[in-house]
Short mmCIF file of C-alpha atoms in Angstrom, two decimals:
data_model
loop_
_atom_site.label_atom_id
_atom_site.label_comp_id
_atom_site.label_asym_id
_atom_site.label_seq_id
_atom_site.Cartn_x
_atom_site.Cartn_y
_atom_site.Cartn_z
CA GLY A 1 -26.72 5.61 -6.96
CA PRO A 2 -26.31 9.11 -5.49
CA VAL A 3 -22.80 10.51 -5.24
CA ASP A 4 -21.72 11.97 -1.92
CA PRO A 5 -21.37 15.79 -2.27
CA LEU A 6 -18.16 15.59 -0.22
CA MET A 7 -16.70 13.50 -3.00
CA LEU A 8 -17.69 16.09 -5.59
CA ALA A 9 -15.76 18.69 -3.60
CA ALA A 10 -12.63 16.56 -3.76
CA GLU A 11 -9.90 17.60 -6.16
CA THR A 12 -9.81 14.15 -7.68
CA ALA A 13 -12.06 11.21 -6.92
CA LEU A 14 -12.54 7.65 -7.96
CA LEU A 15 -14.98 5.07 -6.67
CA VAL A 16 -14.22 1.54 -7.80
CA ASP A 17 -15.66 -1.90 -7.15
CA LEU A 18 -12.36 -3.72 -6.52
CA GLU A 19 -13.89 -7.15 -7.11
CA SER A 20 -15.09 -6.36 -10.64
CA GLY A 21 -12.81 -3.40 -11.32
CA GLU A 22 -15.83 -1.38 -12.46
CA VAL A 23 -15.40 2.38 -12.11
CA LEU A 24 -18.52 3.70 -10.36
CA TYR A 25 -17.55 7.37 -10.30
CA GLU A 26 -14.55 9.38 -11.42
CA LYS A 27 -13.37 12.98 -11.49
CA ASN A 28 -9.97 14.28 -12.71
CA THR A 29 -8.52 10.80 -12.43
CA GLU A 30 -5.43 11.63 -14.47
CA ASN A 31 -4.41 14.56 -12.23
CA PRO A 32 -1.30 13.74 -10.17
CA MET A 33 -2.04 13.71 -6.46
CA LYS A 34 -0.46 12.76 -3.15
CA ILE A 35 -1.32 9.21 -2.24
CA ALA A 36 -0.03 8.70 1.31
CA SER A 37 -1.10 5.34 2.69
CA LEU A 38 -2.01 3.92 -0.74
CA VAL A 39 1.77 3.62 -1.17
CA LYS A 40 1.40 0.72 1.26
CA ILE A 41 -0.48 -1.29 -1.37
CA MET A 42 2.64 -1.26 -3.55
CA THR A 43 4.85 -2.00 -0.54
CA ALA A 44 2.74 -5.09 0.16
CA VAL A 45 2.72 -6.18 -3.51
CA VAL A 46 6.50 -5.87 -3.90
CA ALA A 47 7.15 -7.66 -0.59
CA LEU A 48 4.80 -10.54 -1.48
CA GLU A 49 6.43 -10.95 -4.90
CA HIS A 50 10.03 -10.84 -3.62
CA SER A 51 9.78 -12.74 -0.37
CA ASP A 52 8.05 -15.41 1.66
CA LEU A 53 5.31 -14.78 4.26
CA GLN A 54 7.23 -16.79 6.86
CA LYS A 55 10.50 -14.90 6.38
CA ASN A 56 11.80 -13.57 9.71
CA ILE A 57 12.62 -9.85 9.76
CA THR A 58 14.53 -8.14 12.56
CA VAL A 59 13.40 -4.57 13.24
CA SER A 60 16.17 -1.99 12.74
CA ALA A 61 16.62 1.16 14.83
CA HIS A 62 15.66 3.17 11.72
CA ALA A 63 12.40 1.27 11.13
CA ALA A 64 11.45 1.43 14.84
CA ALA A 65 11.94 5.22 14.89
CA ILE A 66 9.63 6.02 11.94
CA GLY A 67 6.78 8.15 13.27
CA GLU A 68 3.11 8.99 12.67
CA ASN A 69 0.88 5.90 12.21
CA THR A 70 2.77 2.97 13.68
CA MET A 71 2.37 -0.70 14.38
CA GLY A 72 4.46 -0.11 17.53
CA ILE A 73 7.47 -2.31 16.81
CA THR A 74 10.76 -2.05 18.70
CA GLU A 75 14.38 -2.32 17.55
CA GLY A 76 15.66 -5.89 17.70
CA GLU A 77 12.21 -7.53 17.68
CA ILE A 78 11.70 -10.27 15.09
CA TYR A 79 8.49 -10.63 13.10
CA THR A 80 7.48 -12.69 10.11
CA LEU A 81 6.80 -10.79 6.90
CA GLU A 82 3.16 -11.85 7.31
CA GLU A 83 2.91 -10.20 10.75
CA LEU A 84 4.52 -7.01 9.42
CA LEU A 85 2.12 -6.96 6.44
CA TYR A 86 -0.83 -7.06 8.85
CA GLY A 87 0.74 -4.16 10.77
CA LEU A 88 1.30 -2.32 7.49
CA ILE A 89 -2.30 -2.67 6.30
CA LEU A 90 -4.30 -2.80 9.56
CA ASN A 91 -2.42 -0.04 11.43
CA SER A 92 -1.20 1.78 8.31
CA GLY A 93 2.13 1.24 10.06
CA ASN A 94 4.95 3.38 8.71
CA ASP A 95 7.39 1.51 10.95
CA ALA A 96 6.19 -1.79 9.45
CA ALA A 97 6.68 -0.36 5.93
CA TYR A 98 10.36 0.33 6.61
CA ALA A 99 10.92 -2.99 8.41
CA ILE A 100 9.41 -4.80 5.40
CA ALA A 101 11.47 -2.79 2.90
CA GLU A 102 14.73 -3.44 4.75
CA GLY A 103 13.92 -7.07 5.50
CA VAL A 104 12.94 -7.94 1.92
CA SER A 105 15.61 -6.04 -0.06
CA GLY A 106 18.32 -5.05 2.43
CA THR A 107 17.72 -1.28 2.27
CA SER A 108 14.67 0.94 1.93
CA ASP A 109 16.28 2.71 -1.07
CA LYS A 110 16.65 -0.56 -2.96
CA PHE A 111 13.06 -1.52 -2.10
CA VAL A 112 11.76 1.84 -3.40
CA LEU A 113 13.65 1.19 -6.64
CA TRP A 114 11.79 -2.14 -6.89
CA MET A 115 8.47 -0.31 -6.22
CA ASN A 116 9.13 2.06 -9.12
CA ILE A 117 10.21 -0.78 -11.43
CA LYS A 118 6.94 -2.58 -10.58
CA ALA A 119 4.93 0.59 -11.24
CA ASN A 120 6.53 0.80 -14.67
CA GLU A 121 5.82 -2.89 -15.36
CA LEU A 122 2.15 -2.32 -14.51
CA GLY A 123 1.95 0.74 -16.79
CA LEU A 124 1.53 3.21 -13.90
CA TYR A 125 3.28 5.95 -15.86
CA ASN A 126 2.00 8.83 -13.68
CA THR A 127 3.19 7.20 -10.47
CA PHE A 128 6.42 7.79 -8.55
CA PHE A 129 7.29 6.31 -5.15
CA ALA A 130 9.75 8.15 -2.88
CA ASP A 131 9.54 5.84 0.15
CA PRO A 132 7.84 2.61 1.28
CA SER A 133 5.43 4.31 3.70
CA GLY A 134 3.82 7.27 1.93
CA LEU A 135 5.20 9.84 4.40
CA ASP A 136 7.38 11.50 1.73
CA ASP A 137 5.40 14.24 -0.02
CA SER A 138 7.25 13.83 -3.31
CA THR A 139 5.38 10.56 -3.95
CA ARG A 140 2.82 11.06 -6.70
CA SER A 141 0.16 9.03 -8.46
CA THR A 142 -3.24 9.41 -10.09
CA ALA A 143 -6.59 7.86 -9.20
CA ALA A 144 -6.50 5.92 -12.48
CA ASP A 145 -3.08 4.43 -11.67
CA LEU A 146 -4.25 3.53 -8.18
CA VAL A 147 -7.16 1.55 -9.63
CA ARG A 148 -4.76 -0.38 -11.85
CA LEU A 149 -2.52 -1.04 -8.84
CA SER A 150 -5.43 -2.03 -6.57
CA ARG A 151 -6.89 -4.42 -9.14
CA TYR A 152 -3.46 -6.01 -9.61
CA ALA A 153 -2.95 -6.32 -5.85
CA MET A 154 -6.37 -7.94 -5.39
CA LYS A 155 -5.32 -10.77 -7.72
CA ASN A 156 -2.80 -11.85 -5.06
CA PRO A 157 -4.56 -14.24 -2.63
CA ASP A 158 -2.27 -13.28 0.29
CA PHE A 159 -2.99 -9.58 -0.28
CA ARG A 160 -6.74 -10.30 -0.46
CA THR A 161 -6.63 -12.20 2.84
CA ILE A 162 -4.90 -9.30 4.63
CA VAL A 163 -7.31 -6.70 3.21
CA LYS A 164 -10.33 -8.85 4.10
CA THR A 165 -9.09 -9.04 7.70
CA ASN A 166 -8.96 -5.23 7.68
CA ASN A 167 -12.63 -5.10 6.69
CA VAL A 168 -13.62 -7.59 9.39
CA ASN A 169 -11.77 -5.52 12.00
CA LEU A 170 -13.47 -2.30 10.90
CA ILE A 171 -16.88 -3.94 11.17
CA SER A 172 -16.23 -5.35 14.65
CA GLU A 173 -14.87 -2.03 15.91
CA THR A 174 -17.90 0.02 14.88
CA HIS A 175 -20.45 -2.26 16.56
#
């Protein structure tokens, strides 16, 4: 089909059918680029693989104070990992990202180490994570690595359920 001219203007672009993994369009997919909220895919993957959806996580002062896109959690509140994952994906919640990282591994630094170990395991050799949220500009990846990560994430039924809910919400909001 026709390719959106806006996409052609992009520095790097990749259009993928996540169900089949088929690449529909690509441009400069090996160029390192900032990936912002796509970091949250890896945060979700690592959390799901290291913890249980029903695990209770208490929000720290640090997690509650993380700015920009937030789920709106408050210090001392307790959520299940599942609830925080919805906040992470649906609200692109940076506060949820830190609460998850701390709740699953003890510290955000340790969690980021796990993210980078997982990236290496998956062969994402052009990817580096600096934080669990994507706010840190030193995080880097490529479109090609992000496809590998997305396809891997979509194999996890819990991840798929959360992402599907996101799509349902987007549809209901626009009508």
